[in-house]
Coordinates of C-alpha atoms and ligand atoms in Angstrom, one line a residue:
X120 CA 23.8 23.3 -19.1
X121 CA 20.4 21.7 -19.1
X122 CA 17.2 23.6 -18.2
X123 CA 16.6 21.6 -14.9
X124 CA 18.8 19.9 -12.4
X125 CA 16.2 17.1 -11.9
X126 CA 13.4 15.7 -14.0
X127 CA 11.2 13.8 -11.6
X128 CA 8.8 11.3 -13.2
X129 CA 5.9 10.7 -10.9
X130 CA 4.3 13.0 -8.3
X131 CA 3.6 10.3 -5.7
X132 CA 5.2 10.4 -2.3
X133 CA 8.6 9.4 -3.5
X134 CA 8.7 12.0 -6.3
X135 CA 7.2 14.7 -4.1
X136 CA 9.6 14.2 -1.2
X137 CA 12.5 14.1 -3.5
X138 CA 11.4 17.3 -5.3
X139 CA 10.8 19.1 -1.9
X140 CA 14.3 18.2 -0.6
X141 CA 16.1 19.0 -3.8
X142 CA 14.3 22.4 -4.2
X143 CA 15.3 23.2 -0.6
X144 CA 18.9 22.6 -1.7
X145 CA 18.5 25.2 -4.5
X146 CA 18.1 22.6 -7.3
X147 CA 15.7 23.3 -10.2
X148 CA 13.2 20.5 -10.5
X149 CA 10.4 19.6 -12.9
X150 CA 7.9 17.0 -11.9
X151 CA 5.8 15.2 -14.5
X152 CA 2.9 12.8 -14.0
X153 CA 0.8 10.9 -16.5
X154 CA -2.3 11.3 -14.3
X155 CA -4.4 14.4 -14.2
X156 CA -3.5 15.1 -10.5
X157 CA -0.5 14.9 -8.2
X158 CA -0.1 12.5 -5.3
X159 CA 0.0 9.1 -6.9
X160 CA -1.9 6.5 -5.0
X161 CA -2.5 8.7 -1.9
X162 CA -4.7 11.1 -3.9
X163 CA -8.2 11.9 -2.4
X164 CA -11.2 13.2 -4.3
X165 CA -13.8 15.2 -2.5
X166 CA -17.3 13.7 -3.0
X167 CA -20.2 15.0 -0.9
X168 CA -17.8 16.7 1.4
X169 CA -16.0 13.4 2.1
X170 CA -12.3 12.7 1.3
X171 CA -12.6 9.6 -0.9
X172 CA -9.3 7.6 -1.1
X173 CA -9.4 7.2 -4.8
X174 CA -6.8 4.4 -5.0
X175 CA -7.7 2.4 -2.0
X176 CA -7.8 3.0 1.8
X177 CA -4.7 4.7 3.1
X178 CA -3.9 4.8 6.8
X179 CA -0.6 6.4 7.8
X180 CA 1.5 4.6 10.4
X181 CA 5.1 4.7 11.4
X182 CA 7.5 3.9 14.3
X183 CA 9.9 6.5 13.0
X184 CA 9.6 9.8 14.9
X185 CA 11.7 11.6 12.2
X186 CA 9.3 10.6 9.5
X187 CA 6.3 11.5 11.6
X188 CA 7.7 14.9 12.4
X189 CA 8.6 15.4 8.7
X190 CA 4.9 15.0 7.7
X191 CA 3.7 17.0 10.6
X192 CA 5.4 20.0 9.0
X193 CA 2.7 19.9 6.3
X194 CA -0.4 18.6 8.1
X195 CA -1.8 17.5 11.4
X196 CA -3.1 14.0 11.9
X197 CA -6.3 12.9 13.6
X198 CA -6.5 10.0 16.1
X199 CA -7.9 7.4 13.7
X200 CA -6.8 3.9 14.6
X201 CA -7.4 1.3 11.9
X202 CA -9.5 -1.6 13.2
X203 CA -10.9 -3.5 10.3
X204 CA -13.7 -6.0 10.7
X205 CA -13.8 -9.2 8.7
X206 CA -17.1 -10.5 7.4
X207 CA -17.1 -14.3 6.6
X208 CA -20.5 -15.3 5.2
X209 CA -22.3 -12.8 7.4
X210 CA -20.4 -13.5 10.6
X211 CA -18.1 -10.8 11.9
X212 CA -14.7 -11.1 13.4
X213 CA -12.2 -8.4 14.7
X214 CA -8.9 -7.9 13.0
X215 CA -6.0 -8.1 13.3
X216 CA -5.8 -11.6 15.0
X217 CA -6.2 -10.9 18.7
X218 CA -8.1 -12.0 21.8
X219 CA -11.4 -10.7 20.4
X220 CA -10.9 -12.7 17.2
X221 CA -10.0 -15.8 19.2
X222 CA -13.1 -15.4 21.4
X223 CA -15.3 -15.0 18.4
X224 CA -13.7 -18.0 16.7
X225 CA -13.4 -20.5 19.6
X226 CA -15.0 -18.9 22.7
X227 CA -11.5 -18.9 24.4
X228 CA -11.4 -16.4 27.2
X229 CA -7.8 -16.3 28.4
X230 CA -4.5 -15.9 26.4
X231 CA -3.4 -19.3 27.7
X232 CA -6.6 -20.9 26.2
X233 CA -6.1 -19.2 22.9
X234 CA -2.4 -20.1 22.7
X235 CA -3.3 -23.8 23.5
X236 CA -5.9 -23.8 20.7
X237 CA -3.4 -22.5 18.2
X238 CA -0.7 -24.9 19.4
X239 CA -3.1 -27.9 19.0
X240 CA -4.0 -26.8 15.5
X241 CA -0.4 -26.2 14.4
X242 CA 0.7 -29.6 15.7
X243 CA -1.6 -31.4 13.2
X244 CA 0.6 -29.9 10.4
X245 CA 4.0 -30.3 11.9
X246 CA 5.4 -27.2 10.2
X247 CA 8.9 -26.4 11.4
X248 CA 10.1 -23.9 8.9
X249 CA 7.3 -22.2 7.0
X250 CA 8.0 -22.0 3.3
X251 CA 5.0 -20.1 2.0
X252 CA 2.0 -18.0 3.1
X253 CA -0.2 -20.9 4.0
X254 CA 2.4 -22.6 6.2
X255 CA 3.3 -19.2 7.8
X256 CA -0.4 -18.4 8.5
X257 CA -1.1 -21.8 10.0
X258 CA 2.0 -21.5 12.2
X259 CA 0.9 -18.1 13.4
X260 CA -2.8 -18.6 14.1
X261 CA -3.8 -22.2 13.4
X262 CA -6.1 -23.9 10.9
X263 CA -9.5 -22.3 11.7
X264 CA -8.4 -18.7 11.4
X265 CA -6.4 -19.6 8.3
X266 CA -9.4 -21.1 6.6
X267 CA -12.0 -18.4 7.7
X268 CA -10.0 -15.2 7.7
X269 CA -7.0 -15.7 5.5
X270 CA -7.1 -18.4 2.7
X271 CA -10.0 -17.2 0.5
X272 CA -9.2 -13.5 1.1
X273 CA -5.6 -14.0 0.2
X274 CA -6.4 -16.1 -2.9
X275 CA -8.9 -13.4 -4.1
X276 CA -6.4 -10.6 -3.4
X277 CA -3.4 -12.2 -5.1
X278 CA -5.1 -14.5 -7.7
X279 CA -2.7 -17.2 -6.7
X280 CA -2.8 -20.1 -4.3
X281 CA -1.6 -19.3 -0.7
X282 CA 1.0 -22.0 -1.1
X283 CA 2.5 -20.1 -4.0
X284 CA 2.8 -16.8 -2.2
X285 CA 5.7 -15.6 0.0
X286 CA 5.3 -15.8 3.7
X287 CA 6.3 -12.2 4.5
X288 CA 2.9 -11.0 3.2
X289 CA 1.0 -12.4 6.1
X290 CA 3.6 -11.2 8.6
X291 CA 2.3 -7.7 7.9
X292 CA -0.6 -8.4 10.3
X293 CA 0.0 -8.5 14.0
X294 CA -1.0 -11.5 16.1
X295 CA -1.7 -10.5 19.7
X296 CA -2.8 -12.1 22.9
X297 CA -4.5 -8.9 24.2
X298 CA -7.9 -7.5 23.5
X299 CA -6.5 -4.9 21.0
X300 CA -8.0 -4.4 17.6
X301 CA -5.4 -1.9 16.4
X302 CA -4.2 -3.1 12.9
X303 CA -0.8 -1.7 13.4
X304 CA 1.9 -1.9 16.1
X305 CA 3.5 1.4 15.3
X306 CA 3.8 4.3 17.7
X307 CA 2.3 6.9 15.4
X308 CA -0.9 6.5 13.3
X309 CA -3.6 8.6 11.8
X310 CA -5.3 10.3 8.9
X311 CA -4.2 13.8 7.8
X312 CA -6.8 16.3 8.9
X313 CA -8.1 17.7 5.6
X314 CA -6.9 14.8 3.6
X315 CA -3.7 13.4 2.0
X316 CA -3.7 16.0 -0.7
X317 CA -2.5 18.5 1.8
X318 CA 0.8 16.6 2.2
X319 CA 1.5 16.6 -1.5
X320 CA 0.5 20.2 -1.9
X321 CA 2.9 21.1 0.9
X322 CA 5.7 19.0 -0.5
X323 CA 5.3 20.4 -4.0
X324 CA 4.8 24.1 -3.1
X325 CA 7.1 26.1 -5.3
X326 CA 7.9 23.1 -7.6
X327 CA 7.1 23.1 -11.3
X328 CA 4.7 20.3 -12.2
X329 CA 3.3 19.2 -15.5
X330 CA 0.3 16.8 -15.5
X331 CA -1.1 14.5 -18.1
X332 CA 2.4 13.8 -19.4
X333 CA 3.7 10.3 -19.9
X334 CA 7.5 10.1 -19.9
X335 CA 7.5 7.2 -22.4
X336 CA 5.6 9.2 -25.0
X337 CA 8.7 11.3 -25.6
X338 CA 11.5 9.9 -23.5
X339 CA 14.2 11.3 -25.8
X340 CA 13.3 14.9 -25.2
X341 CA 12.6 14.3 -21.5
X342 CA 16.0 12.7 -21.3
X343 CA 17.6 15.9 -22.5
X344 CA 15.8 18.4 -20.3
X345 CA 17.6 17.8 -17.0
X346 CA 21.0 16.8 -15.7
X347 CA 19.5 13.9 -13.7
X348 CA 16.4 11.8 -13.8
X349 CA 14.4 10.5 -10.8
X350 CA 12.2 7.7 -12.0
X351 CA 9.2 6.4 -9.9
X352 CA 7.3 4.5 -12.6
X353 CA 7.7 0.8 -13.5
X354 CA 11.3 -0.2 -13.7
X355 CA 10.6 -3.0 -16.3
X356 CA 8.9 -0.4 -18.5
X357 CA 11.9 1.9 -18.2
X358 CA 14.0 -0.9 -19.8
X359 CA 11.4 -1.7 -22.4
X360 CA 10.6 -5.0 -20.7
X361 CA 13.9 -6.3 -22.1
X362 CA 14.1 -9.2 -19.6
X363 CA 10.3 -9.7 -19.6
X364 CA 7.4 -8.2 -17.7
X365 CA 7.3 -8.0 -13.9
X366 CA 3.9 -9.0 -12.5
X367 CA 1.7 -6.7 -10.6
X368 CA -1.8 -7.0 -9.0
X369 CA -4.3 -4.3 -9.9
X370 CA -7.6 -3.2 -8.4
X371 CA -11.0 -2.2 -9.6
X372 CA -12.9 0.3 -7.5
X373 CA -16.7 0.6 -7.6
X374 CA -17.9 3.8 -5.8
X375 CA -21.4 4.4 -4.6
X376 CA -22.9 7.4 -3.0
X377 CA -25.6 6.3 -0.5
X378 CA -28.4 8.5 0.8
X379 CA -27.9 7.4 4.4
X380 CA -25.6 8.5 7.1
X381 CA -23.9 5.3 8.1
X382 CA -23.6 2.2 5.9
X383 CA -21.3 -0.2 7.8
X384 CA -20.2 1.5 11.0
X385 CA -16.5 1.1 10.2
X386 CA -14.1 2.5 7.6
X387 CA -12.9 -0.9 6.5
X388 CA -14.8 -4.2 6.3
X389 CA -12.9 -7.2 4.7
X390 CA -14.9 -9.9 2.9
X391 CA -12.9 -13.0 3.6
X392 CA -15.1 -15.5 1.8
X393 CA -14.7 -16.4 -1.8
X394 CA -18.5 -16.1 -2.1
X395 CA -18.2 -12.3 -2.6
X396 CA -15.9 -11.2 -5.4
X397 CA -14.8 -8.0 -3.7
X398 CA -12.1 -8.1 -1.0
X399 CA -13.2 -5.1 1.0
X400 CA -15.7 -2.3 1.4
X401 CA -14.4 1.1 2.4
X402 CA -16.7 3.7 4.0
X403 CA -14.5 6.8 3.7
X404 CA -16.2 9.2 6.1
X405 CA -15.2 7.0 9.1
X406 CA -11.5 7.8 8.5
X407 CA -12.3 11.4 9.5
X408 CA -15.3 10.8 11.9
X409 CA -17.5 12.5 9.3
X410 CA -21.1 13.4 10.1
X411 CA -22.4 14.2 6.6
X412 CA -25.9 13.2 5.8
X413 CA -24.7 11.0 2.9
X414 CA -22.0 8.4 2.7
X415 CA -19.6 7.2 0.0
X416 CA -18.6 3.5 -0.1
X417 CA -16.1 1.7 -2.4
X418 CA -16.1 -1.9 -3.2
X419 CA -12.6 -3.1 -4.0
X420 CA -12.0 -6.0 -6.5
X421 CA -8.5 -7.4 -7.1
X422 CA -7.5 -8.1 -10.7
X423 CA -4.4 -9.1 -12.6
X424 CA -2.6 -6.0 -13.9
X425 CA -2.9 -6.1 -17.7
X426 CA -1.4 -3.4 -19.8
X427 CA -4.2 -0.9 -19.3
X428 CA -4.8 -1.6 -15.6
X429 CA -2.8 0.4 -12.9
X430 CA -0.1 -1.7 -11.3
X431 CA -0.8 -1.4 -7.5
X432 CA 1.0 -4.3 -5.9
X433 CA 4.3 -5.8 -6.9
X434 CA 4.1 -9.6 -6.6
X435 CA 7.3 -10.4 -4.7
X436 CA 7.4 -14.1 -5.4
X437 CA 10.7 -15.8 -6.4
X438 CA 10.2 -15.6 -10.1
X439 CA 9.4 -11.9 -10.1
X440 CA 12.1 -11.1 -7.5
X441 CA 14.7 -12.8 -9.7
X442 CA 13.5 -10.9 -12.7
X443 CA 13.6 -7.6 -10.7
X444 CA 17.2 -8.3 -9.7
X445 CA 18.2 -8.3 -13.4
X446 CA 16.6 -4.9 -13.9
X447 CA 18.1 -3.6 -10.6
X448 CA 21.6 -4.6 -11.8
X449 CA 21.1 -2.4 -14.9
X450 CA 19.7 0.4 -12.7
X451 CA 22.7 0.2 -10.4
X452 CA 25.0 1.0 -13.3
X453 CA 23.2 4.2 -14.3
X454 CA 25.0 7.4 -13.4
X455 CA 22.3 9.9 -14.0
X456 CA 19.1 8.0 -13.2
X457 CA 17.8 7.2 -9.7
X458 CA 14.9 4.7 -9.3
X459 CA 12.7 5.1 -6.3
X460 CA 9.3 4.1 -4.9
X461 CA 6.9 1.2 -5.0
X462 CA 7.0 0.6 -8.7
X463 CA 10.7 1.4 -9.5
X464 CA 12.0 -0.5 -6.5
X465 CA 9.4 -3.2 -7.0
X466 CA 8.7 -3.4 -3.2
X467 CA 5.5 -3.7 -1.2
X468 CA 6.3 -0.4 0.5
X469 CA 3.9 1.4 2.8
X470 CA 3.9 5.2 2.8
X471 CA 6.4 5.7 5.6
X472 CA 8.8 3.3 3.9
X473 CA 8.6 5.3 0.6
X474 CA 9.2 8.5 2.5
X475 CA 12.1 6.9 4.3
X476 CA 13.6 5.7 1.1
X477 CA 13.3 9.1 -0.6
X478 CA 14.8 10.9 2.4
X479 CA 17.7 8.4 2.5
X480 CA 18.3 9.1 -1.2
X481 CA 18.3 12.9 -0.7
X482 CA 20.6 12.6 2.3
X483 CA 23.0 10.5 0.3
X484 CA 23.0 13.1 -2.5
X485 CA 22.8 16.4 -0.6
X486 CA 24.0 15.5 2.9
X487 CA 21.8 16.3 5.9
Ligands
FAD197 P1 2.9 6.1 -6.6 O1 2.0 6.6 -5.5 O2 2.4 4.9 -7.4 O3 3.3 7.2 -7.6 C1 3.9 7.0 -8.8 C2 3.5 8.1 -9.7 O4 4.2 8.0 -10.9 C3 2.0 8.0 -10.1 O5 1.3 9.2 -9.9 C4 2.0 7.6 -11.6 O6 1.0 8.2 -12.3 C5 3.4 8.2 -12.0 N1 3.9 7.6 -13.2 C6 4.2 6.3 -13.4 N2 4.7 6.1 -14.6 C7 4.8 7.3 -15.2 C8 5.2 7.7 -16.5 N3 5.6 6.9 -17.4 N4 5.1 9.1 -16.8 C9 4.6 9.9 -15.9 N5 4.2 9.6 -14.7 C10 4.3 8.3 -14.3 N6 0.5 2.6 2.5 C11 0.3 2.8 3.9 O7 1.3 3.3 4.5 N7 -0.9 2.6 4.5 C12 -1.9 2.1 3.8 O8 -3.0 2.0 4.4 C13 -1.8 1.8 2.4 N8 -2.8 1.3 1.7 C14 -2.7 1.1 0.4 C15 -3.8 0.6 -0.3 C16 -3.7 0.3 -1.6 C17 -4.9 -0.2 -2.4 C18 -2.4 0.5 -2.3 C19 -2.3 0.3 -3.8 C20 -1.3 1.0 -1.6 C21 -1.4 1.3 -0.3 N9 -0.4 1.8 0.5 C22 -0.5 2.1 1.8 C23 1.0 2.1 -0.2 C24 1.1 3.5 -0.7 O9 0.2 3.8 -1.6 C25 2.5 3.6 -1.3 O10 3.5 3.2 -0.5 C26 2.9 5.0 -1.8 O11 1.8 5.8 -2.2 C27 3.8 4.8 -3.0 O12 4.3 6.1 -3.5 P2 5.2 6.1 -4.8 O13 5.6 7.5 -5.0 O14 6.2 5.0 -4.7 O15 4.3 5.6 -5.9
UDP198 N1 -5.1 -10.8 4.8 C1 -6.0 -11.8 5.0 N2 -7.2 -11.5 5.5 C2 -7.5 -10.3 5.8 C3 -6.6 -9.2 5.7 C4 -5.4 -9.5 5.1 O1 -5.7 -12.9 4.6 O2 -8.7 -10.0 6.3 C5 -3.8 -11.1 4.2 C6 -3.8 -11.0 2.6 O3 -2.9 -12.0 2.1 C7 -3.2 -9.6 2.4 C8 -2.2 -9.5 3.5 O4 -2.8 -10.2 4.6 O5 -2.7 -9.4 1.1 C9 -1.7 -8.1 3.9 O6 -2.9 -7.4 4.4 P1 -2.9 -5.9 4.4 O7 -4.2 -5.4 5.0 O8 -1.7 -5.3 4.9 O9 -3.0 -5.6 2.8 P2 -3.1 -4.2 2.0 O10 -3.8 -3.2 2.8 O11 -1.7 -3.8 1.7 O12 -3.9 -4.6 0.8

């Protein structure tokens, strides 16, 4: 008999949901994390009374009432609706692509006019079956929007040509012929009142957690401490990069505390021109309608993930997906190890998808 039923590597959403559900079923769990806090990338740090999203802006959204109700056990959500603004060389456009954007771009007033403009621009390229992000974007919104709001931002964000990126990435953004600046189509959306940490605290209540512990520094002993392992770190690292390294995009965050109440009037402003190096500026207080006398802003820069940079975004192009499939084949043969979350499943998951994936796993193991 080992000391724990489950060793859970990673206290992000996947690890925390798994730990919560397993503990409810009477299993003894230990969660370890190499960071000095729990929560993974949804962790917030309180600065000047403002919840600062330490690893990038996080807006919760889902269409799944079950997942929404699940989180509402731990925290209430405010009515925040994400409506980023794009700044291209000083000119502002509403996002996602909607009637406001089309008016700002072309002066079109009706949906029919906007649709006609897009059709006319698409025709020039004759794209039937979009094969990459560029072709997909032009097919959705035409050449002007692609050039002003997508191409340079995308190439800064991914460090790759838009023609070398998969088309699904741009399909994350809605295209609408209504005057609606809501970035998401989902039924449920908001920011947890009191911050994201409350969700993790609720999930991990009563669960043993050890911080500042890297699984790989002593994987042999960790391997012997529990009957089963839940691994939410990088799958390629787990297998000692035996097939080669999966690529990730990383980010550099520059925080600034400003002695003014309101810097940009919106939580998220995207800088879509290559003239600025940063991709976006986040003004955190606006997620919670803050009225503090100061404000905290974060400039976000996208960088390639080297060995000491945090891996934030899996790069799901064909080469990487092919490599991932090799690791996944090995993972599928494991009896006592379960891989889950953005890094271990190598998927560009949003929060609700990670929660969905963890709940599915626990249902498969423990039943309803
Ligand atoms: P993580 O949160 O990455 O947690 C993994 C944990 O494992 C980390 O704490 C890490 O320290 C730990 N770990 C890794 N390796 C080891 C090891 N060897 N030993 C010990 N511990 C280890 N989703 C949305 O729904 N809406 C958004 O607006 C949104 N915005 C985002 C913005 C950015 C910039 C990023 C990067 C992501 C965003 N997401 C958003 C996605 C969201 O962050 C993820 O879906 C979710 O947090 C992933 O949870 P996870 O548990 O899979 O991974
Ligand atoms: N994108 C863009 N211009 C923008 C915002 C997004 O071209 O102003 C593209 C870019 O390729 C980005 C993708 O759409 O990676 C998905 O955007 P999202 O806001 O969902 O990215 P995330 O918040 O996950 O970084």
